[in-house]
Amino acid sequence: MTTQQSAPTRRKRPAKPQFTQMTLLLEAFLVGFATLVAYGLRVAPPATVWTLGGVTFVILVLLSGYVGRPGGYVAGSFAQLAVLGFGVLVPMMYGVGAVFVVLWAVSLRLGGRIDRERAAWDAAHPEGPAPA
């Protein structure tokens, strides 16, 4: 006689940090490419371009690890303003930065909504999902 044991359910990672982390990482690579454009267009002295681009890149990568912690989402929101500020050097960054601002807002809103719906489902179904 065999007894079926269901595999332990994996803990679900919250959606909001996942979405915002991915947005910040993609934005970091965007800043890296924008730095190359700014360097190629000679919009400022090379040291200035590489310093601004490099520091912003590192900050975005580091912030992607801090979302979900106190102040992480606020810091990420301020980072969006910094990326928009690159429009001063490369005007196309106003448009691309605006797209990432929208992605950031959608990540915050949709990620929070998914997490609330998951919590409600888990509360309504304490036994977990039905065995397959």
PDB file of C-alpha atoms in Angstrom:
ATOM      1  CA  MET A   1       0.000   0.000   0.000  1.00  0.00           C
ATOM      2  CA  THR A   2       1.496   3.287  -1.039  1.00  0.00           C
ATOM      3  CA  THR A   3       0.691   6.594   0.440  1.00  0.00           C
ATOM      4  CA  GLN A   4       0.963   9.671  -1.617  1.00  0.00           C
ATOM      5  CA  GLN A   5       2.773  12.498   0.006  1.00  0.00           C
ATOM      6  CA  SER A   6       2.450  15.846  -1.594  1.00  0.00           C
ATOM      7  CA  ALA A   7       5.648  17.674  -2.202  1.00  0.00           C
ATOM      8  CA  PRO A   8       6.135  20.558   0.181  1.00  0.00           C
ATOM      9  CA  THR A   9       4.896  23.759  -1.357  1.00  0.00           C
ATOM     10  CA  ARG A  10       7.555  26.317  -2.095  1.00  0.00           C
ATOM     11  CA  ARG A  11       7.232  29.672  -0.465  1.00  0.00           C
ATOM     12  CA  LYS A  12       6.242  32.210  -3.079  1.00  0.00           C
ATOM     13  CA  ARG A  13       8.550  35.166  -3.494  1.00  0.00           C
ATOM     14  CA  PRO A  14       6.668  38.459  -3.313  1.00  0.00           C
ATOM     15  CA  ALA A  15       5.930  39.917  -6.735  1.00  0.00           C
ATOM     16  CA  LYS A  16       6.521  43.575  -5.880  1.00  0.00           C
ATOM     17  CA  PRO A  17      10.240  43.214  -5.086  1.00  0.00           C
ATOM     18  CA  GLN A  18      10.726  40.945  -8.106  1.00  0.00           C
ATOM     19  CA  PHE A  19       9.148  43.446 -10.497  1.00  0.00           C
ATOM     20  CA  THR A  20      10.958  46.464  -9.060  1.00  0.00           C
ATOM     21  CA  GLN A  21      14.311  44.661  -8.959  1.00  0.00           C
ATOM     22  CA  MET A  22      14.027  43.749 -12.610  1.00  0.00           C
ATOM     23  CA  THR A  23      13.034  47.304 -13.526  1.00  0.00           C
ATOM     24  CA  LEU A  24      16.063  48.744 -11.719  1.00  0.00           C
ATOM     25  CA  LEU A  25      18.447  46.216 -13.268  1.00  0.00           C
ATOM     26  CA  LEU A  26      17.152  46.865 -16.765  1.00  0.00           C
ATOM     27  CA  GLU A  27      17.428  50.573 -16.084  1.00  0.00           C
ATOM     28  CA  ALA A  28      21.033  50.125 -14.948  1.00  0.00           C
ATOM     29  CA  PHE A  29      21.918  48.602 -18.313  1.00  0.00           C
ATOM     30  CA  LEU A  30      20.040  51.393 -20.040  1.00  0.00           C
ATOM     31  CA  VAL A  31      22.209  53.901 -18.170  1.00  0.00           C
ATOM     32  CA  GLY A  32      25.304  51.976 -19.259  1.00  0.00           C
ATOM     33  CA  PHE A  33      24.300  52.273 -22.908  1.00  0.00           C
ATOM     34  CA  ALA A  34      23.288  55.922 -22.481  1.00  0.00           C
ATOM     35  CA  THR A  35      26.741  56.572 -21.029  1.00  0.00           C
ATOM     36  CA  LEU A  36      28.292  55.137 -24.179  1.00  0.00           C
ATOM     37  CA  VAL A  37      26.060  57.386 -26.292  1.00  0.00           C
ATOM     38  CA  ALA A  38      26.954  60.452 -24.229  1.00  0.00           C
ATOM     39  CA  TYR A  39      30.643  59.608 -24.557  1.00  0.00           C
ATOM     40  CA  GLY A  40      30.345  59.093 -28.309  1.00  0.00           C
ATOM     41  CA  LEU A  41      28.497  62.384 -28.766  1.00  0.00           C
ATOM     42  CA  ARG A  42      31.059  64.219 -26.630  1.00  0.00           C
ATOM     43  CA  VAL A  43      28.318  66.003 -24.668  1.00  0.00           C
ATOM     44  CA  ALA A  44      30.672  66.581 -21.728  1.00  0.00           C
ATOM     45  CA  PRO A  45      34.271  65.823 -20.797  1.00  0.00           C
ATOM     46  CA  PRO A  46      34.844  62.059 -20.818  1.00  0.00           C
ATOM     47  CA  ALA A  47      35.674  61.942 -17.103  1.00  0.00           C
ATOM     48  CA  THR A  48      32.343  63.602 -16.281  1.00  0.00           C
ATOM     49  CA  VAL A  49      30.358  61.294 -18.550  1.00  0.00           C
ATOM     50  CA  TRP A  50      31.967  58.106 -17.216  1.00  0.00           C
ATOM     51  CA  THR A  51      31.734  59.228 -13.591  1.00  0.00           C
ATOM     52  CA  LEU A  52      28.043  60.139 -13.808  1.00  0.00           C
ATOM     53  CA  GLY A  53      27.167  57.034 -15.806  1.00  0.00           C
ATOM     54  CA  GLY A  54      29.223  54.676 -13.682  1.00  0.00           C
ATOM     55  CA  VAL A  55      27.974  55.994 -10.357  1.00  0.00           C
ATOM     56  CA  THR A  56      24.354  55.887 -11.533  1.00  0.00           C
ATOM     57  CA  PHE A  57      24.837  52.347 -12.863  1.00  0.00           C
ATOM     58  CA  VAL A  58      26.274  51.144  -9.545  1.00  0.00           C
ATOM     59  CA  ILE A  59      23.549  52.900  -7.527  1.00  0.00           C
ATOM     60  CA  LEU A  60      20.796  51.286  -9.611  1.00  0.00           C
ATOM     61  CA  VAL A  61      22.339  47.822  -9.241  1.00  0.00           C
ATOM     62  CA  LEU A  62      22.751  48.284  -5.488  1.00  0.00           C
ATOM     63  CA  LEU A  63      19.216  49.639  -5.104  1.00  0.00           C
ATOM     64  CA  SER A  64      17.846  46.571  -6.861  1.00  0.00           C
ATOM     65  CA  GLY A  65      19.063  44.566  -3.876  1.00  0.00           C
ATOM     66  CA  TYR A  66      17.489  46.922  -1.352  1.00  0.00           C
ATOM     67  CA  VAL A  67      13.926  47.081  -2.628  1.00  0.00           C
ATOM     68  CA  GLY A  68      11.580  45.556  -0.131  1.00  0.00           C
ATOM     69  CA  ARG A  69      13.591  46.905   2.780  1.00  0.00           C
ATOM     70  CA  PRO A  70      12.595  50.088   4.578  1.00  0.00           C
ATOM     71  CA  GLY A  71      13.123  53.037   2.267  1.00  0.00           C
ATOM     72  CA  GLY A  72      14.057  50.863  -0.710  1.00  0.00           C
ATOM     73  CA  TYR A  73      11.054  51.787  -2.834  1.00  0.00           C
ATOM     74  CA  VAL A  74      11.455  55.485  -2.013  1.00  0.00           C
ATOM     75  CA  ALA A  75      15.133  55.369  -2.980  1.00  0.00           C
ATOM     76  CA  GLY A  76      14.189  53.600  -6.214  1.00  0.00           C
ATOM     77  CA  SER A  77      11.695  56.349  -6.948  1.00  0.00           C
ATOM     78  CA  PHE A  78      14.374  59.000  -6.490  1.00  0.00           C
ATOM     79  CA  ALA A  79      16.649  56.995  -8.786  1.00  0.00           C
ATOM     80  CA  GLN A  80      13.996  57.387 -11.490  1.00  0.00           C
ATOM     81  CA  LEU A  81      14.446  61.143 -11.235  1.00  0.00           C
ATOM     82  CA  ALA A  82      18.207  60.757 -11.613  1.00  0.00           C
ATOM     83  CA  VAL A  83      17.757  58.739 -14.792  1.00  0.00           C
ATOM     84  CA  LEU A  84      15.368  61.357 -16.162  1.00  0.00           C
ATOM     85  CA  GLY A  85      18.066  63.924 -15.384  1.00  0.00           C
ATOM     86  CA  PHE A  86      20.309  62.301 -17.980  1.00  0.00           C
ATOM     87  CA  GLY A  87      18.047  63.954 -20.515  1.00  0.00           C
ATOM     88  CA  VAL A  88      20.125  67.090 -19.973  1.00  0.00           C
ATOM     89  CA  LEU A  89      23.089  65.327 -21.598  1.00  0.00           C
ATOM     90  CA  VAL A  90      21.235  63.045 -24.024  1.00  0.00           C
ATOM     91  CA  PRO A  91      17.772  64.459 -24.828  1.00  0.00           C
ATOM     92  CA  MET A  92      16.450  61.043 -25.923  1.00  0.00           C
ATOM     93  CA  MET A  93      16.788  59.970 -22.275  1.00  0.00           C
ATOM     94  CA  TYR A  94      13.746  62.089 -21.406  1.00  0.00           C
ATOM     95  CA  GLY A  95      11.593  59.716 -23.446  1.00  0.00           C
ATOM     96  CA  VAL A  96      13.356  56.514 -22.450  1.00  0.00           C
ATOM     97  CA  GLY A  97      13.491  57.632 -18.818  1.00  0.00           C
ATOM     98  CA  ALA A  98       9.764  58.368 -18.913  1.00  0.00           C
ATOM     99  CA  VAL A  99       9.130  54.806 -20.096  1.00  0.00           C
ATOM    100  CA  PHE A 100      11.056  53.497 -17.104  1.00  0.00           C
ATOM    101  CA  VAL A 101       9.175  55.805 -14.740  1.00  0.00           C
ATOM    102  CA  VAL A 102       5.952  54.234 -16.034  1.00  0.00           C
ATOM    103  CA  LEU A 103       7.456  50.739 -15.661  1.00  0.00           C
ATOM    104  CA  TRP A 104       8.465  51.600 -12.089  1.00  0.00           C
ATOM    105  CA  ALA A 105       4.947  52.785 -11.232  1.00  0.00           C
ATOM    106  CA  VAL A 106       3.398  49.689 -12.816  1.00  0.00           C
ATOM    107  CA  SER A 107       5.857  47.441 -10.954  1.00  0.00           C
ATOM    108  CA  LEU A 108       4.923  49.029  -7.640  1.00  0.00           C
ATOM    109  CA  ARG A 109       1.187  48.947  -8.266  1.00  0.00           C
ATOM    110  CA  LEU A 110       0.824  45.583  -9.991  1.00  0.00           C
ATOM    111  CA  GLY A 111       3.352  43.842  -7.741  1.00  0.00           C
ATOM    112  CA  GLY A 112       1.507  45.062  -4.650  1.00  0.00           C
ATOM    113  CA  ARG A 113      -1.812  43.929  -6.082  1.00  0.00           C
ATOM    114  CA  ILE A 114      -0.500  40.455  -6.896  1.00  0.00           C
ATOM    115  CA  ASP A 115       0.924  40.130  -3.382  1.00  0.00           C
ATOM    116  CA  ARG A 116      -2.408  41.175  -1.813  1.00  0.00           C
ATOM    117  CA  GLU A 117      -4.321  38.698  -3.975  1.00  0.00           C
ATOM    118  CA  ARG A 118      -1.885  35.895  -3.117  1.00  0.00           C
ATOM    119  CA  ALA A 119      -2.246  36.661   0.590  1.00  0.00           C
ATOM    120  CA  ALA A 120      -6.040  36.629   0.301  1.00  0.00           C
ATOM    121  CA  TRP A 121      -5.972  33.311  -1.544  1.00  0.00           C
ATOM    122  CA  ASP A 122      -3.589  31.786   1.010  1.00  0.00           C
ATOM    123  CA  ALA A 123      -5.842  32.978   3.843  1.00  0.00           C
ATOM    124  CA  ALA A 124      -8.905  31.450   2.171  1.00  0.00           C
ATOM    125  CA  HIS A 125      -7.105  28.162   1.441  1.00  0.00           C
ATOM    126  CA  PRO A 126      -4.949  27.347   4.500  1.00  0.00           C
ATOM    127  CA  GLU A 127      -4.604  23.714   3.387  1.00  0.00           C
ATOM    128  CA  GLY A 128      -2.724  24.828   0.285  1.00  0.00           C
ATOM    129  CA  PRO A 129      -3.310  23.906  -3.329  1.00  0.00           C
ATOM    130  CA  ALA A 130      -5.155  20.708  -4.193  1.00  0.00           C
ATOM    131  CA  PRO A 131      -2.844  17.744  -4.884  1.00  0.00           C
ATOM    132  CA  ALA A 132      -2.292  17.008  -8.545  1.00  0.00           C
TER     133      ALA A 132
END
